[in-house]
Amino acid sequence: GAAAGLPSAERTRALGSRGICYLGIAAIAWGTVTRVEVGAWTYHYSDRGDYNWDQARNYCQTFFTDLVAIQNKQEIEYLNNTLPFHGRYYWIGIRKLGGTWTWVGTKKALTKEAENWASGEPNNRRSNQDCVEIYIKRKHESGKWNDEPCKLKKKALCYQASCQPFSCSQRGECVETIGSYRCECYPGFHGPECEDVVKCTELQPEGARMNCSHPYGDFSYNSTCVFGCQEGFERRGANMLQCLASQKWSADTPTCTAITCPVLREPDRGQMNCSHLHGVFAFGSMCAFSCQTGFALKGSESRECTTTGAWTGDAPQCEAITCPVLREPDRGEMKCSHLHGDFAFSSTCAFSCQAGFVLTGSENLECMATGTWTADAPQCEAVTCPVLREPDWGKMNCSHLHGHFAFGSTCAFSCQTGFVLTGLGSRECTVTGTWTGDAPRCEAITCPVLREPDRGKMNCSHLYGDFAFGSTCAFSCQTGFALMGSESRECTATRNWTGDVPRCEATTCPVLKEPDWGKMNCSHLHGDFAFGSTCAFSCQTGFVLTGSENLECVATGTWTADAPQCEAIPCPVLREPDQGEMNCSHLHRHFAFGSTCGFSCQAGFVLTGSESRACTAMGIWTGDTPRCEAIKCPAVAIPKMGQAACSHFHGDFTFGSTCAFSCQTGFLLTGSESRECTATGTWTGNTPQCRAISCPGLDPPSRGQLSCSHAYGNFTYNSTCTFSCEEGFVRMGAEVLWCAATGNWTRHPPVCAEDGAPFLKQVLAYSSGTALGLAGVVLSGTLIAILAKRLSDRDEKKKLLNPTSDLGSPGTFTNAAYDANL
Ligand SMILES: *[C@@H]1O[C@H](CO)[C@@H](O)[C@H](O)[C@H]1NC(C)=O
Ligand SMILES: *[C@@H]1O[C@H](CO)[C@@H](O)[C@H](O)[C@H]1NC(C)=O
Ligand SMILES: *[C@@H]1O[C@H](CO)[C@@H](O)[C@H](O)[C@H]1NC(C)=O
Ligand SMILES: *[C@@H]1O[C@H](CO)[C@@H](O)[C@H](O)[C@H]1NC(C)=O
Ligand SMILES: *[C@@H]1O[C@H](CO)[C@@H](O)[C@H](O)[C@H]1NC(C)=O
Ligand SMILES: *[C@@H]1O[C@H](CO)[C@@H](O)[C@H](O)[C@H]1NC(C)=O
Ligand SMILES: *[C@@H]1O[C@H](CO)[C@@H](O)[C@H](O)[C@H]1NC(C)=O
Ligand SMILES: *[C@@H]1O[C@H](CO)[C@@H](O)[C@H](O)[C@H]1NC(C)=O
């Protein structure tokens, strides 16, 4: 029972085209047909009996599907391994039909590759060996096939198919496998159940119309497309395409090609430019015609291929363009060759000249496509020499006999002012076309070489040559130097320079002078009082420098400062003294060194101190400050019994002082009442005196005596006269008379009469000869009065000599001074 339920090895068996499986009776005794299952490929054999081939097939078709169709070695090996040995072996499903070994199941011919014949087989030894057996477990060539007569009885080797009628979507062969099947799809299909259809490329015909039918899908297997063309076109290629199993179309996509016209050719000497819309010289083609350069088109310029396959218009032609007819030049010849016609396109003409003349213009002319010649007709002209040019800075005067700078031309040369000609002055054009001599040149006249000035620079511009005509040199000087002479010089045509040789001279500053009372010490670097000069200044004794001590002359021609001056050293300003005058002479400056001042005083004043003072170099004055003091008069004499009242203007008893005099009561002033101290130091007037006032003279009374005491003079003020009478007589009247200030006696003089009183006489006698110290004595009234008078006179005197300050006098005199004055 090993044959049943064989699991893995694969066997194949082709089904009939419909893939129908037949179920037979499992006559295999042991075969409980355990593994015989629908949908699974299994092998079976008839183990009860042997059958001829047809019976065997019938058996297989009855109980199983069919006889085994063996197709690969693994299957054979499997069968050899699993089937039991049987002496007559087993029938398989191959049979000769119509002379061809055919798989009976599929009715397909046995292919060469599938053949598995034993060696020497099939030999058809006894003829009619039309059926095939397989050796199982044979000694030799086990698993190989052998052809045998069909009537022989052998075991039937069957298979049970797994394939079903609708397996493989009916689009392929269902191939049995062990326990299963696989689909071998028909061409055009694929996929496990052949459910997929082969696709061809989608057709997109150009120009052609297409009508397709798609039985299995757009542009898929068995899709067919029919093609057609538009008017004026005819189809090239198949009318119909079918999508094949190979994913290709049965033919190339047909194209619609335009109907053709006869091929056109370009005209002689012309060109054709065709545009072929649909095909070469076919319907829609347009041909434009043109001619080669130099040719003109005659006929249709353009032709078109019509639907009828004919061209419009006529065939065009190209004809050569003509040029104007040429003639031989004067004094020359012309030879022409005409290629396409007389004086027509590409005709050439060669020109030549007679001896002595040369052709001007082209030697050869050709008629061009434009209908014109390549150049103007040439002429024969005299041989030319190179054109001469006038030399630089010169002129040329040419005369041309035959032509411009041609044979016979002569040129004379001259130069501009300032230039001189070198070379020939005249040249001539020779027959050979060359000039006699060399080209002359105009060379600038040279001037002497200039040099730059000391302390200066020179900047030359040389127009035509070093220090030559037209050269200009500008001169400049270093800072502090001024150019003397020409600032710029130019080289003239007369070989000399304009202007003068320039020099650089130091810029001068104003000449400085020694300052008055001073000195100047200058050092001159480049010249007297010029740039770089320095001057030092100093002053004489008594003078001091004001301004800069040192000056320098700078480039601008000025000094660094104003010139200094020596100024006298100043002394303090003096003032005239009070009551005086000052007379100064200032030698240099007001109250400065050299000034002298004289001093004087007004009348009445006298100078004390220096009469004259001089300002010294030290700035101080000689001498002392002078003063004016009033002149003194001698002390004024005060009259006795008088007094003076003085007023002082300038000082005690000095010039201007005045004194007024007065006398005591009882005295009369004689002399000047007032005196003034004059400028001469003397007093005006005379010394005044006070004279006692006189009273009338008294005479002694008769019989009496007169005794007078005269204080100031006989019978003058204060004189007292005492009268006395002789004994026996009595005085009658006042005893004592006193001369009063009025010049009168206090009483009348008495007279002496008889009688008298002794006591009073004694008293009077006593008092007259004693001192005043007897104060304690009680005196009679008269005596006391006399004493009191004397005392009071002394006081009065004092008062006069010590006047009060009513007069505004500058000073007061003390008693002592008064005493001194006296
Ligand atoms: C067939 O089977 C026999 C016996 O089992 C063995 O000897 C022989 O080699 C087999 N042949 C093949 C081709 O497998
Ligand atoms: C395509 O062919 C079918 C069948 O031949 C026809 O009926 C149909 O009119 C055709 N279509 C065209 C556009 O030619
Ligand atoms: C494909 O078309 C051909 C005819 O053109 C026909 O014979 C054939 O049966 C078709 N095949 C299928 C699978 O339709
Ligand atoms: C031909 O004609 C086409 C269209 O006018 C133009 O573009 C092309 O240059 C021409 N070719 C020649 C060779 O003249
Ligand atoms: C040139 O030369 C001719 C002949 O020598 C003379 O007559 C003429 O004046 C000259 N011209 C000038 C511009 O010098
Ligand atoms: C010389 O002169 C020219 C023209 O004036 C000026 O351009 C140039 O700078 C000058 N050269 C010197 C060195 O001064
Ligand atoms: C230059 O030379 C000419 C001729 O010799 C003379 O007349 C003229 O004065 C000179 N000029 C100067 C600036 O020397
Ligand atoms: C002037 O100054 C120079 C240099 O300072 C000095 O040598 C010379 O003695 C001075 N001369 C006088 C006269 O002072």
PDB file of N, CA, C and O and ligand atoms in Angstrom, residues 271-275 288 290, ligand 4:
ATOM      1  N   GLN A 271      19.070  75.514 -56.486  1.00  0.00           N
ATOM      2  CA  GLN A 271      18.866  74.682 -55.313  1.00  0.00           C
ATOM      3  C   GLN A 271      17.394  74.512 -55.082  1.00  0.00           C
ATOM      4  O   GLN A 271      16.568  75.309 -55.527  1.00  0.00           O
ATOM      5  N   MET A 272      17.095  73.450 -54.417  1.00  0.00           N
ATOM      6  CA  MET A 272      15.720  73.159 -54.099  1.00  0.00           C
ATOM      7  C   MET A 272      15.673  72.939 -52.591  1.00  0.00           C
ATOM      8  O   MET A 272      16.521  72.268 -52.028  1.00  0.00           O
ATOM      9  N   ASN A 273      14.717  73.561 -51.981  1.00  0.00           N
ATOM     10  CA  ASN A 273      14.564  73.393 -50.533  1.00  0.00           C
ATOM     11  C   ASN A 273      13.167  72.882 -50.288  1.00  0.00           C
ATOM     12  O   ASN A 273      12.201  73.606 -50.417  1.00  0.00           O
ATOM     13  N   CYS A 274      13.115  71.581 -50.022  1.00  0.00           N
ATOM     14  CA  CYS A 274      11.801  70.976 -49.865  1.00  0.00           C
ATOM     15  C   CYS A 274      11.500  70.788 -48.396  1.00  0.00           C
ATOM     16  O   CYS A 274      12.366  70.430 -47.603  1.00  0.00           O
ATOM     17  N   SER A 275      10.269  71.014 -48.067  1.00  0.00           N
ATOM     18  CA  SER A 275       9.815  70.666 -46.725  1.00  0.00           C
ATOM     19  C   SER A 275       8.817  69.545 -46.906  1.00  0.00           C
ATOM     20  O   SER A 275       7.855  69.676 -47.643  1.00  0.00           O
ATOM     21  N   ALA A 288      10.692  74.626 -52.589  1.00  0.00           N
ATOM     22  CA  ALA A 288      10.979  75.991 -53.027  1.00  0.00           C
ATOM     23  C   ALA A 288      12.257  75.937 -53.837  1.00  0.00           C
ATOM     24  O   ALA A 288      13.169  75.172 -53.507  1.00  0.00           O
ATOM     25  N   SER A 290      15.475  77.864 -55.725  1.00  0.00           N
ATOM     26  CA  SER A 290      16.299  79.074 -55.754  1.00  0.00           C
ATOM     27  C   SER A 290      17.490  78.773 -56.625  1.00  0.00           C
ATOM     28  O   SER A 290      17.776  77.606 -56.905  1.00  0.00           O
TER      29      SER A 290
HETATM   30  C1  LIG B   4      14.522  75.603 -46.414  1.00  0.00           C
HETATM   31  O1  LIG B   4      13.320  76.286 -46.041  1.00  0.00           O
HETATM   32  C2  LIG B   4      13.086  76.340 -44.688  1.00  0.00           C
HETATM   33  C3  LIG B   4      11.727  76.965 -44.455  1.00  0.00           C
HETATM   34  O2  LIG B   4      11.561  78.082 -45.270  1.00  0.00           O
HETATM   35  C4  LIG B   4      14.208  77.130 -44.107  1.00  0.00           C
HETATM   36  O3  LIG B   4      14.028  77.191 -42.718  1.00  0.00           O
HETATM   37  C5  LIG B   4      15.523  76.442 -44.412  1.00  0.00           C
HETATM   38  O4  LIG B   4      16.577  77.216 -43.917  1.00  0.00           O
HETATM   39  C6  LIG B   4      15.706  76.286 -45.880  1.00  0.00           C
HETATM   40  N1  LIG B   4      16.905  75.492 -46.143  1.00  0.00           N
HETATM   41  C7  LIG B   4      17.796  75.875 -47.031  1.00  0.00           C
HETATM   42  C8  LIG B   4      18.972  74.975 -47.186  1.00  0.00           C
HETATM   43  O5  LIG B   4      17.638  76.873 -47.700  1.00  0.00           O
END
